[in-house]
XYZ file of C-alpha atoms in Angstrom:
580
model
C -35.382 -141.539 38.383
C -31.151 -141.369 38.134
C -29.861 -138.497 35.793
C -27.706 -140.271 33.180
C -24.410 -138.688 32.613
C -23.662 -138.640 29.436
C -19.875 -141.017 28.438
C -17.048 -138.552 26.477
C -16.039 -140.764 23.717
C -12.753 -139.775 22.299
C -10.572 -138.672 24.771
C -6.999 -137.449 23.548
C -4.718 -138.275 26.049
C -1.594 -138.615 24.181
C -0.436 -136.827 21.097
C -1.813 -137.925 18.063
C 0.646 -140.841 16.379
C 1.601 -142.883 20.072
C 1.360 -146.733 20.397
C -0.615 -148.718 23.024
C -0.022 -152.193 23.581
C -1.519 -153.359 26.690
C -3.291 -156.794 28.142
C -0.961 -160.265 28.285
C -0.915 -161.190 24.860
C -0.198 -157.557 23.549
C 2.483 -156.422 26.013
C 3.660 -159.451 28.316
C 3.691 -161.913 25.542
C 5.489 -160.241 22.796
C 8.098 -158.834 25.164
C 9.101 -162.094 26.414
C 9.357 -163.366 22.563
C 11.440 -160.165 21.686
C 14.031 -160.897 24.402
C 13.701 -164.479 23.504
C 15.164 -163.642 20.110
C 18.289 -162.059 21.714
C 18.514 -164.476 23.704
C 18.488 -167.210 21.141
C 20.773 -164.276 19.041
C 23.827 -164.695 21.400
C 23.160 -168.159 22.878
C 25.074 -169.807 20.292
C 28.187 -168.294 20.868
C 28.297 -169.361 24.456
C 31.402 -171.624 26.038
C 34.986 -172.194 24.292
C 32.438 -174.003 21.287
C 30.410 -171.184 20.550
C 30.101 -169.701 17.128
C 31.653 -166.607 16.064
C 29.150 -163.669 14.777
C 29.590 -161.344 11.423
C 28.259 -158.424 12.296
C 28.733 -154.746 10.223
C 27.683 -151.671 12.567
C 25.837 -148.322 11.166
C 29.486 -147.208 10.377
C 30.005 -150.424 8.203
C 32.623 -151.500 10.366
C 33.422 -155.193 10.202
C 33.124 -157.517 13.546
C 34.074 -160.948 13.419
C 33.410 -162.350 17.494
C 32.102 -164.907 20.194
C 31.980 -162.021 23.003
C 28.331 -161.445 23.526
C 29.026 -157.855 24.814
C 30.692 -157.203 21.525
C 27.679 -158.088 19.779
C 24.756 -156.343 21.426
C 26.403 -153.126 21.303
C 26.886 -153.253 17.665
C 23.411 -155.001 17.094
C 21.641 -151.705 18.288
C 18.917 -153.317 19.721
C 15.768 -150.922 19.859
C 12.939 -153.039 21.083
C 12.245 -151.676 24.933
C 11.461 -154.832 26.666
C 15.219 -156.461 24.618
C 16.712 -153.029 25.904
C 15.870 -153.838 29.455
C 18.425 -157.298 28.868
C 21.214 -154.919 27.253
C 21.531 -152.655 30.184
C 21.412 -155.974 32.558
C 24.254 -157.186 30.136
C 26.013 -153.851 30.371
C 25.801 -153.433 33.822
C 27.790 -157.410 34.441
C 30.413 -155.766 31.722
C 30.917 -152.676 33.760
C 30.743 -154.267 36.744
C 32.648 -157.906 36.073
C 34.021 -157.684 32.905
C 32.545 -161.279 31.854
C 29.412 -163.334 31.977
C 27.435 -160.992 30.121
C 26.133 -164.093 27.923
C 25.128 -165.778 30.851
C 22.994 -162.937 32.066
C 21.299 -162.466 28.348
C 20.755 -166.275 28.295
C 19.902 -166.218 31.953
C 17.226 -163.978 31.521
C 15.540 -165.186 28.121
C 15.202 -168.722 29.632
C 13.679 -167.387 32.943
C 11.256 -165.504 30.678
C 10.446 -168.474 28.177
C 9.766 -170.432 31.695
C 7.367 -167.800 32.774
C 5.377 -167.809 29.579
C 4.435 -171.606 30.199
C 3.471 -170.179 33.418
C 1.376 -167.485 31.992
C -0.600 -169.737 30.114
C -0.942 -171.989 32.467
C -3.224 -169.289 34.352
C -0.582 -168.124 36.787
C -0.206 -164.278 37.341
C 3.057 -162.363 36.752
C 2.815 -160.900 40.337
C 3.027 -164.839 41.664
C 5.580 -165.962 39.186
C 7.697 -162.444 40.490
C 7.119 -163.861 43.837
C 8.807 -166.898 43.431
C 11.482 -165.896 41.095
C 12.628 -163.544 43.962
C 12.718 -166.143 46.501
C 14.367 -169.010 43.730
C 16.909 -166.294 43.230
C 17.623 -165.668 47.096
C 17.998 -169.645 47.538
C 20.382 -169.961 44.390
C 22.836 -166.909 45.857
C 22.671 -168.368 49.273
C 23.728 -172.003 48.186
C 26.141 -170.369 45.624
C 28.766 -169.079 48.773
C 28.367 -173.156 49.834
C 29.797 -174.058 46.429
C 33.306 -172.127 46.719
C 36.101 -175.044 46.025
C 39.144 -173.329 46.162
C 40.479 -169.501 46.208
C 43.113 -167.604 44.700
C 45.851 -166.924 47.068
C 47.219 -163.464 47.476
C 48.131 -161.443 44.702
C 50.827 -159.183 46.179
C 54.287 -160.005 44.351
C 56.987 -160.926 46.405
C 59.629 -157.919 47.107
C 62.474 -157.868 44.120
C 65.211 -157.461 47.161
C 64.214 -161.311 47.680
C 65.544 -162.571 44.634
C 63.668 -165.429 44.540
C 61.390 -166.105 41.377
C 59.780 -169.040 43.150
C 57.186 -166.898 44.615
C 56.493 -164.949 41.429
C 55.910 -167.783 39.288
C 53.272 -169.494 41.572
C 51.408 -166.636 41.688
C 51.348 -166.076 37.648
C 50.735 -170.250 37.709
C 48.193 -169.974 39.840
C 46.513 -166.731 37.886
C 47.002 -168.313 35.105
C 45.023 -171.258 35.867
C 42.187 -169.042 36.988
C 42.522 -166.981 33.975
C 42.328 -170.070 31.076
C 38.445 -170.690 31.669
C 36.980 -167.164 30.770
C 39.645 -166.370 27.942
C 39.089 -169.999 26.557
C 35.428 -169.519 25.700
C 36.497 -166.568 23.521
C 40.008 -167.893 22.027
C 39.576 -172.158 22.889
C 43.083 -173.304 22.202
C 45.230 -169.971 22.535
C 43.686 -169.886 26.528
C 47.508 -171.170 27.497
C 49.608 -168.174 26.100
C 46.739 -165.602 26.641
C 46.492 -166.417 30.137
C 50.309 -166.297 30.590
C 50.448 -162.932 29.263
C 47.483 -161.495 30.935
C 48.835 -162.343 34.471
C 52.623 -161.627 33.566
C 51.418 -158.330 32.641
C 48.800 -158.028 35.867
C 51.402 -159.179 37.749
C 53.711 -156.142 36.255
C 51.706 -153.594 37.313
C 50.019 -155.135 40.655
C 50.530 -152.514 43.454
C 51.529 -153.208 47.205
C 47.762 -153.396 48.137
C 45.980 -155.332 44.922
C 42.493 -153.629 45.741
C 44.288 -150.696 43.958
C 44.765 -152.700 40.958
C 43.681 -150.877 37.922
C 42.439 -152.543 34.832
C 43.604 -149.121 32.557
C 47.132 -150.220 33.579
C 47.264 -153.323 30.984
C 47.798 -151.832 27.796
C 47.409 -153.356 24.165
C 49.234 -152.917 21.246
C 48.635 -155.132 18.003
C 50.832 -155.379 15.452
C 50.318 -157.347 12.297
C 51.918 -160.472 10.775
C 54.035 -162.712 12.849
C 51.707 -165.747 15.151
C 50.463 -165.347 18.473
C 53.400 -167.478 20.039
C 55.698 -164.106 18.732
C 53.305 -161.551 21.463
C 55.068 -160.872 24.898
C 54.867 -158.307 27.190
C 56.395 -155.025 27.539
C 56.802 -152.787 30.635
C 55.883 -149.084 30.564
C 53.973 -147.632 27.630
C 54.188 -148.780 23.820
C 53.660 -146.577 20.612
C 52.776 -147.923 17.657
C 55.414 -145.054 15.912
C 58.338 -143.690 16.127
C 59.914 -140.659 17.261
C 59.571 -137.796 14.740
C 62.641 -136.329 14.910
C 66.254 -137.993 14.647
C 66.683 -138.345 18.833
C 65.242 -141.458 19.151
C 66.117 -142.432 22.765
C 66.970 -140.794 25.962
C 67.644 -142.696 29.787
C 66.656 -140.394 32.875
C 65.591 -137.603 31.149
C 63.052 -134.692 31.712
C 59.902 -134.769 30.018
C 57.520 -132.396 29.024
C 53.933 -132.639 27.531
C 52.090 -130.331 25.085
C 48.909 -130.751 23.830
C 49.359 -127.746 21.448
C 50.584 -127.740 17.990
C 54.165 -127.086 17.943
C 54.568 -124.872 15.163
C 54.808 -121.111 14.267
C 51.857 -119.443 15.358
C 48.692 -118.642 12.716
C 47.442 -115.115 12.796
C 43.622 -115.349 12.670
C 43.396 -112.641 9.901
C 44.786 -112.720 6.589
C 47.078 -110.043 4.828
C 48.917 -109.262 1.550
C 52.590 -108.092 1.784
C 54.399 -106.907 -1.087
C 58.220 -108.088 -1.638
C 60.410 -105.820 -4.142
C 63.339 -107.610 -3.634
C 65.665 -110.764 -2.483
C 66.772 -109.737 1.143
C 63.262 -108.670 1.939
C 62.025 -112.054 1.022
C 65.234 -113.690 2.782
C 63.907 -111.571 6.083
C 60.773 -112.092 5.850
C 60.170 -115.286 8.406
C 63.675 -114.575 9.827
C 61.146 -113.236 13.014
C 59.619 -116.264 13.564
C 62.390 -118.080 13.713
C 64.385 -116.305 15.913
C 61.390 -116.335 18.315
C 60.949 -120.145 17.879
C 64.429 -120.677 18.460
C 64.192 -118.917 21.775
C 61.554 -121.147 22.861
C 62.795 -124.415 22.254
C 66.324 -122.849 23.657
C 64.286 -121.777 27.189
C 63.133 -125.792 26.783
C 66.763 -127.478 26.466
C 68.071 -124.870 29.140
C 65.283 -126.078 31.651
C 66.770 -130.064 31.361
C 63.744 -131.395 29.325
C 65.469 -134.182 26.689
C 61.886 -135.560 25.811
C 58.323 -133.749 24.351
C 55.419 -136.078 23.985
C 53.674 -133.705 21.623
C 49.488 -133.972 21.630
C 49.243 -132.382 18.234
C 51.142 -131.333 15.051
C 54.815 -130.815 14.992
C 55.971 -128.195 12.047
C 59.078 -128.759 10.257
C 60.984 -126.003 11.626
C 60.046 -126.823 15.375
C 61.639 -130.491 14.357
C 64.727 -128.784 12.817
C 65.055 -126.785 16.199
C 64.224 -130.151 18.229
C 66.820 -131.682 16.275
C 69.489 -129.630 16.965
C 68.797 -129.156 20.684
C 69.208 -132.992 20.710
C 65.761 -133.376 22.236
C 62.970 -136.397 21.314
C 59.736 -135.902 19.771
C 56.972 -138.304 20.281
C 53.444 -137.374 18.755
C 50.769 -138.957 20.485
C 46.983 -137.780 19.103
C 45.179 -139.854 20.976
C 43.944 -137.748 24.058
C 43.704 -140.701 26.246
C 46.912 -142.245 25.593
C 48.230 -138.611 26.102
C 46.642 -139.090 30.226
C 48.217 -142.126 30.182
C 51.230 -140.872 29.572
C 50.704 -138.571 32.252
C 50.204 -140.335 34.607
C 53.707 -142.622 33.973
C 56.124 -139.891 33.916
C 54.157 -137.694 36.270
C 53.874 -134.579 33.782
C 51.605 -132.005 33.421
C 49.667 -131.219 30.114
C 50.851 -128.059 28.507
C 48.319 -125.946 26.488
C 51.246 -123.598 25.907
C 54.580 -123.604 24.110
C 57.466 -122.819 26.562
C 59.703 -123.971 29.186
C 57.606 -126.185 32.098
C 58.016 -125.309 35.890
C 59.130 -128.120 37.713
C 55.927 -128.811 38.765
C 54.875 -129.168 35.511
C 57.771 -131.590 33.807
C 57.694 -135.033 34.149
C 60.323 -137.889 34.171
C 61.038 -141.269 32.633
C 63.864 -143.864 33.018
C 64.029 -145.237 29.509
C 62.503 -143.430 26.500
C 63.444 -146.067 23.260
C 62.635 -147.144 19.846
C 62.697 -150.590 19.347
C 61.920 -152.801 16.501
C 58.926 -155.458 16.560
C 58.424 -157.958 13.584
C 59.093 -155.155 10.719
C 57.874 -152.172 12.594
C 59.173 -149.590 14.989
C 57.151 -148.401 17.822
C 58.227 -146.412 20.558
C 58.525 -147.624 24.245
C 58.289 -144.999 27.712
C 59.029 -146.910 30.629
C 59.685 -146.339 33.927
C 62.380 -148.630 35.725
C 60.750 -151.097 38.987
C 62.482 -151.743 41.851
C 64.749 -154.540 41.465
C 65.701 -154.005 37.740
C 69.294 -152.713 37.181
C 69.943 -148.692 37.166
C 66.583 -148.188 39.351
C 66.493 -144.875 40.638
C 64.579 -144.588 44.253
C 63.389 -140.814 43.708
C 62.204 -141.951 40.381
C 58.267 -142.257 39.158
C 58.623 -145.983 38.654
C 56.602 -147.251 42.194
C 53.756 -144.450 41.381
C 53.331 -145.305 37.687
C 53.530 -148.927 36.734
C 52.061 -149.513 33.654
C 52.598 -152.936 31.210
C 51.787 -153.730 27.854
C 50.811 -156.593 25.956
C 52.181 -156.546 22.321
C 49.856 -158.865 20.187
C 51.224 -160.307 17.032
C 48.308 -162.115 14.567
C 47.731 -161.933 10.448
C 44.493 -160.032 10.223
C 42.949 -157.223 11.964
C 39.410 -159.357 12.773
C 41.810 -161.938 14.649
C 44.293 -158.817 16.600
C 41.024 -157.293 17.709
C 39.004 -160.511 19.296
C 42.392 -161.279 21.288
C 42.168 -158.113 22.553
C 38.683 -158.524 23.856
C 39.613 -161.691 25.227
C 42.710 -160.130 26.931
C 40.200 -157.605 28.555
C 38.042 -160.327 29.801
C 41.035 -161.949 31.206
C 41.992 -158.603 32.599
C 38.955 -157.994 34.360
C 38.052 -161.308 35.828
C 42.137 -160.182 37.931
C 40.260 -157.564 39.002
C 37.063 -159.140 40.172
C 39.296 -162.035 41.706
C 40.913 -159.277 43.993
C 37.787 -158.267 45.133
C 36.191 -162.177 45.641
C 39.193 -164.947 45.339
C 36.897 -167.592 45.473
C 35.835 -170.735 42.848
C 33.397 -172.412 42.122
C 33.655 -175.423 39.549
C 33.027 -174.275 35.978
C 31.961 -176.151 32.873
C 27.863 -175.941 33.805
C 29.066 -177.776 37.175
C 27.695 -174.945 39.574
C 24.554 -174.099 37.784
C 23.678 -177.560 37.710
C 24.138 -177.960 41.203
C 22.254 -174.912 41.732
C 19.028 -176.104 39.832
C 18.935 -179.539 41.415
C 19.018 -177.400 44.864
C 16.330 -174.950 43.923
C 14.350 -177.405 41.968
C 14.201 -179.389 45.408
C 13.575 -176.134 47.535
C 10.583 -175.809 45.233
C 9.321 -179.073 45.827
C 8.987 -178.247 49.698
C 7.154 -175.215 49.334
C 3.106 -174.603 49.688
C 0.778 -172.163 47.221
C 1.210 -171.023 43.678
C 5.208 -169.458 43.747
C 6.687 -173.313 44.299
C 5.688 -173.487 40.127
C 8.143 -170.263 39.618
C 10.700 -171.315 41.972
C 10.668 -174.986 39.820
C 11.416 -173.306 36.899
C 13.791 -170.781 38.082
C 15.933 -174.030 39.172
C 15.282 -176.108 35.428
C 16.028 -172.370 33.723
C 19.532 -172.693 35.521
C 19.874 -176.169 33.322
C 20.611 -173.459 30.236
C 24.135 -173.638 31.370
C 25.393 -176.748 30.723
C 22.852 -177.273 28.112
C 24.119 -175.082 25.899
C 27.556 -175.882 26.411
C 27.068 -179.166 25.514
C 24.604 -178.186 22.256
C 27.494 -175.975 20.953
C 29.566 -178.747 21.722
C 28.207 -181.781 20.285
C 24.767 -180.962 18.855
C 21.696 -180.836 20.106
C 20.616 -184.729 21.049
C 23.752 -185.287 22.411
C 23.484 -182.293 24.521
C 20.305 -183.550 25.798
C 22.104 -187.045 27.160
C 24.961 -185.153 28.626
C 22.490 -183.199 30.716
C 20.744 -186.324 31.669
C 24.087 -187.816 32.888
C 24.939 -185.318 34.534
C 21.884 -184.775 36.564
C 22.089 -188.531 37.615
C 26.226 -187.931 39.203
C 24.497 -184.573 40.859
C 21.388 -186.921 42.171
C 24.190 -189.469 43.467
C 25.879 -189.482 47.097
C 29.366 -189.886 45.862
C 31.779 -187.238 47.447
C 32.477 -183.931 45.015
C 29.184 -184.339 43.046
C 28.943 -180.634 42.454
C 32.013 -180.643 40.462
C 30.630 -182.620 37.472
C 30.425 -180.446 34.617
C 30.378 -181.028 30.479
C 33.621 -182.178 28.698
C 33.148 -179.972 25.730
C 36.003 -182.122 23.833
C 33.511 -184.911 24.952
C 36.964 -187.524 24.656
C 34.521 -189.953 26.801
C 31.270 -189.772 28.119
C 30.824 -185.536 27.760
C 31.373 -185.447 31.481
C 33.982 -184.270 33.284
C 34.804 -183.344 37.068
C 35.905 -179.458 36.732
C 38.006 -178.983 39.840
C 40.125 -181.899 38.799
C 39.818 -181.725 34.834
C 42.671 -183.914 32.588
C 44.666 -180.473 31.415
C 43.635 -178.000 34.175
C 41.075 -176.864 36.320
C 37.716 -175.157 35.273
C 37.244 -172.905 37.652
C 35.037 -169.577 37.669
C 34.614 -166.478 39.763
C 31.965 -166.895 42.514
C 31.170 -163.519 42.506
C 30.869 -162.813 38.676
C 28.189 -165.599 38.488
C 26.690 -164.268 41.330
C 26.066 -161.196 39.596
C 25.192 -162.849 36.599
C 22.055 -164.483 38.343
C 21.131 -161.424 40.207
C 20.972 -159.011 37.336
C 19.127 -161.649 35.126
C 16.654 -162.349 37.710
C 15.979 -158.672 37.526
C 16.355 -158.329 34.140
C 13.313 -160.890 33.953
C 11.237 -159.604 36.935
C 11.554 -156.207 35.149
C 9.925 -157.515 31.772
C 6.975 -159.595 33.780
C 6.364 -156.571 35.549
C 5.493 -154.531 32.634
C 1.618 -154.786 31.370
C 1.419 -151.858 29.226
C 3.612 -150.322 26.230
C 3.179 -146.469 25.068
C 5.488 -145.365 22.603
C 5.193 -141.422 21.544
C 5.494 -140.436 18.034
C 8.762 -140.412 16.710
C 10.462 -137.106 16.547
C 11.184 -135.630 13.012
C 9.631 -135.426 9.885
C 8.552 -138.345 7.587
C 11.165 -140.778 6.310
C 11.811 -140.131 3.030
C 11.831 -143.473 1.222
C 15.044 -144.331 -0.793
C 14.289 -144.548 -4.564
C 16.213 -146.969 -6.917
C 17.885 -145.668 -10.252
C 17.981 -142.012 -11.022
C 15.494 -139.926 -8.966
C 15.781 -136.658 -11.309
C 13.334 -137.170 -13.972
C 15.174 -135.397 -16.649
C 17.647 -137.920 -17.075
């Protein structure tokens, strides 16, 4: 006869207050319909159609955008499995710059796939399986799809003087620039793309794999139209010079990111004045010591301060008569930028610089744009008149774009769209090839994966199917933001029947989001441009949202911990003191 051992019931394994979810409907389930929300949240406001989003933060600030990365950062999404998307997302915008709708989108229709799957009877480890290998065959056929590339970025040398070469490389940018900043700002993509790749173009080094995004500056100004913005080389300040100096040409600079000003004792102290000349005496001290340092300042050669915090009005008055310009600047990152154009040290100390430590800059000038003055610190390029070789001007090219618009909302989604168009340069230097746009390539990529599937043998060939009809999303959407949602559907259907045919440039057809015929269009050659995209930022795209997805089947269990803190104290309407 067996001894029975007797079963602990009970066990505490976690501390008291966590949350299990585990099994398919629990976890797996109710993840995918979590990211499925997001995905749905942000789907809308896909392609040069897509809707704009209100959204107010914790801080109550206001956001009025299309630009999906814009919107899950302010969203604060705090469901884990919808986390797992938002780092995906955020690791395209670190990495790329754009496409971080695709990869949200990506990923929620890869998951909404797999949950057919699921109940079907099919286990996430298969449906993993085959995703993998669906995702393999898409990136592989992908580097087939490359139409075109950009040609080489480096400008031709200003000793040339020939602005043929210059303006087929900004045409040529430009074209490849109108895509991704049209599906933030449709119908401004013309001037926005002309001033993102005059300004690239500006600050584009000798070898373009040094090309560095922080270069392109932006400064937005209200009132005036967009057709009013234009670029500015060197470094603009939306104020002017504190003092009455308010330019300077080849002069010294120095940077302080203390407060100019008389010094503070740190304790306090009565003193006692019996009569006029002691009063009259009384600062004459500090004075004659500040004097002596700005004096030590003009005697070193420095004509301009870039200040980092406050400047008193008797360090002005000294400033003023010394004949030297005063520029506060109080953001600390401008201040490195600064920097880094006229080659100065930061000073944590009021006195004369070494000349180590002082910088230099061609033109220091305030300059008037639509109603306001703002300051501009440039350094001259080779080529323009009164360049000075042993100048900083090769080292420290910096542009920026001045935006004109009439509200703040409207200044601040150009900017994000400049930043897109900014960073797709940048990914372009590192990959110059094309693919067509429009929903052309991921078309073409789920008729090729959808018939990869076909050939296969055992359970993954269901997975590897859907991967190809989740790549459909694409154009699908484009063409549901575009002209609704049954006339999306017949789009897609014509457009798989031109991929199906044998006629020569197939892949190219994408969806004519202005749908002036049919709602088809052939992207390479489209009516008004091109619609081209980066090969390598939609390769990324489909790579992180593969793993993005993988990541949530993967998961079978949830266990949350207890929140830390107290209890949430519940907010009470009308007057919580009983008294009143």
């Amino acid at each position: 006869m067996s001894l029975k051992v007797p079963k602990a019931n009970n066990i505490q394994l976690f501390k008291e207050g966590f949350k299990h979810l585990q099994g398919l409907d629990e976890a797996v389930l109710r993840n995918i319909q979590a990211v499925n929300e997001l995905s749905d949240l942000v789907r809308t406001s896909f392609g040069p159609n897509g809707r704009n989003k209100l959204i107010i933060n914790h801080l109550g600030r206001l956001f009025v955008t299309s630009d999906a990365a814009t919107i899950i950062r302010e969203v604060e999404v705090v469901h884990p499995a919808a986390k797992l998307l938002v780092m995906a997302s955020q690791a395209q915008e670190a990495e790329m710059g754009d496409a971080t709708n695709l990869v949200i989108m990506l990923a929620g229709e890869l998951l909404k796939k797999s949950e057919q799957l699921l109940v079907m009877g099919l286990v996430p480890s298969e449906i993993i399986k085959g995703y993998e290998m669906a995702c393999a065959k898409a990136l592989e056929d992908l580097e087939m799809l490359s139409t075109s590339s950009l040609p080489s970025l480096v400008p031709p040398p200003p000793s040339s003087k020939s602005s043929t070469g210059t303006s087929t490389i900004i045409n040529a940018l430009s074209s490849a620039l109108k895509p991704p900043i049209a599906s933030k700002q449709y119908s401004f993509e013309e001037s926005l793309s002309a001033l993102v790749a005059e300004a690239a173009l500006a600050v584009m080094p000798p070898n373009p794999k040094n090309f560095n995004v922080d270069n392109v500056r932006v400064v937005k100004i209200m009132g005036g139209s967009l057709a009013q913005s234009r670029v500015v080389r060197g470094m603009v300040f939306g104020r002017e010079p504190e003092g009455q100096v308010k330019k300077a040409t080849r002069a010294k600079v120095a940077v302080f990111t203390c407060a100019l000003d008389v010094a503070q004792t740190e304790t306090k102290g009565t003193v006692l004045l019996k009569n006029a000349e002691e009063m009259l005496n009384f600062t004459r001290g500090e004075e004659i010591q500040l004097e002596k340092i700005f004096k030590e300042i003009a005697d070193a050669g420095v004509q301009v301060i870039i200040a980092g915090s406050a400047v008193g009005d008797l360090a002005l008055h000294y400033l003023n008569r010394f004949n030297i310009a005063v520029l506060k600047v109080l953001s600390k990152f401008d201040l490195r930028r600064v920097c880094r154009v006229v080659g100065a040290t930061p000073l944590a100390r009021v006195g004369a610089p070494t000349p180590e430590e002082a910088g230099y800059v061609d033109i220091f000038e305030s300059i008037e744009i639509g109603g306001d003055r703002v300051t501009v610190v440039r350094q001259l390029m080779e080529g323009d008149e009164g360049f000075n070789p042993g100048g900083a001007g090769e080292k420290s090219r910096m542009a920026t774009i001045v935006l004109r618009g009439a509200t703040a909302n409207h200044l601040d989604d150009l900017e994000r769209a400049i930043d897109d168009g900014v960073n797709v340069i940048k990914s372009l230097i590192k990959d110059p090839r094309l693919v067509p746009g429009a929903g052309a390539t991921e078309l073409e990529l789920a008729r090729r994966v959808v018939d990869y599937g076909a050939g296969l043998k055992g359970l993954s060939q269901h997975s590897v199917k859907r991967f190809g009809e989740a790549l459909e999303v694409v154009p699908r959407q484009l063409a549901e933001n575009a002209m609704g949602g049954a006339k999306g559907n017949e789009v897609v259907s014509k457009l798989w029947g031109l991929h199906e045919s044998k006629e020569k440039g197939r892949e190219g057809w994408g969806v004519d989001v202005e749908a002036e015929s049919d709602g088809t269009l052939h992207a390479p050659s489209a009516p008004l441009y091109p619609i081209l995209d980066s090969l390598i930022a939609k390769s990324w795209a489909i790579k992180l949202a593969t793993e993005a997805a993988v990541s949530v089947l993967s998961v079978d269990s949830i266990i949350m911990s207890k929140p830390a803190g107290g209890p949430k104290i519940p907010q009470q309407s009308g007057n919580w003191d009983e008294d009143d």
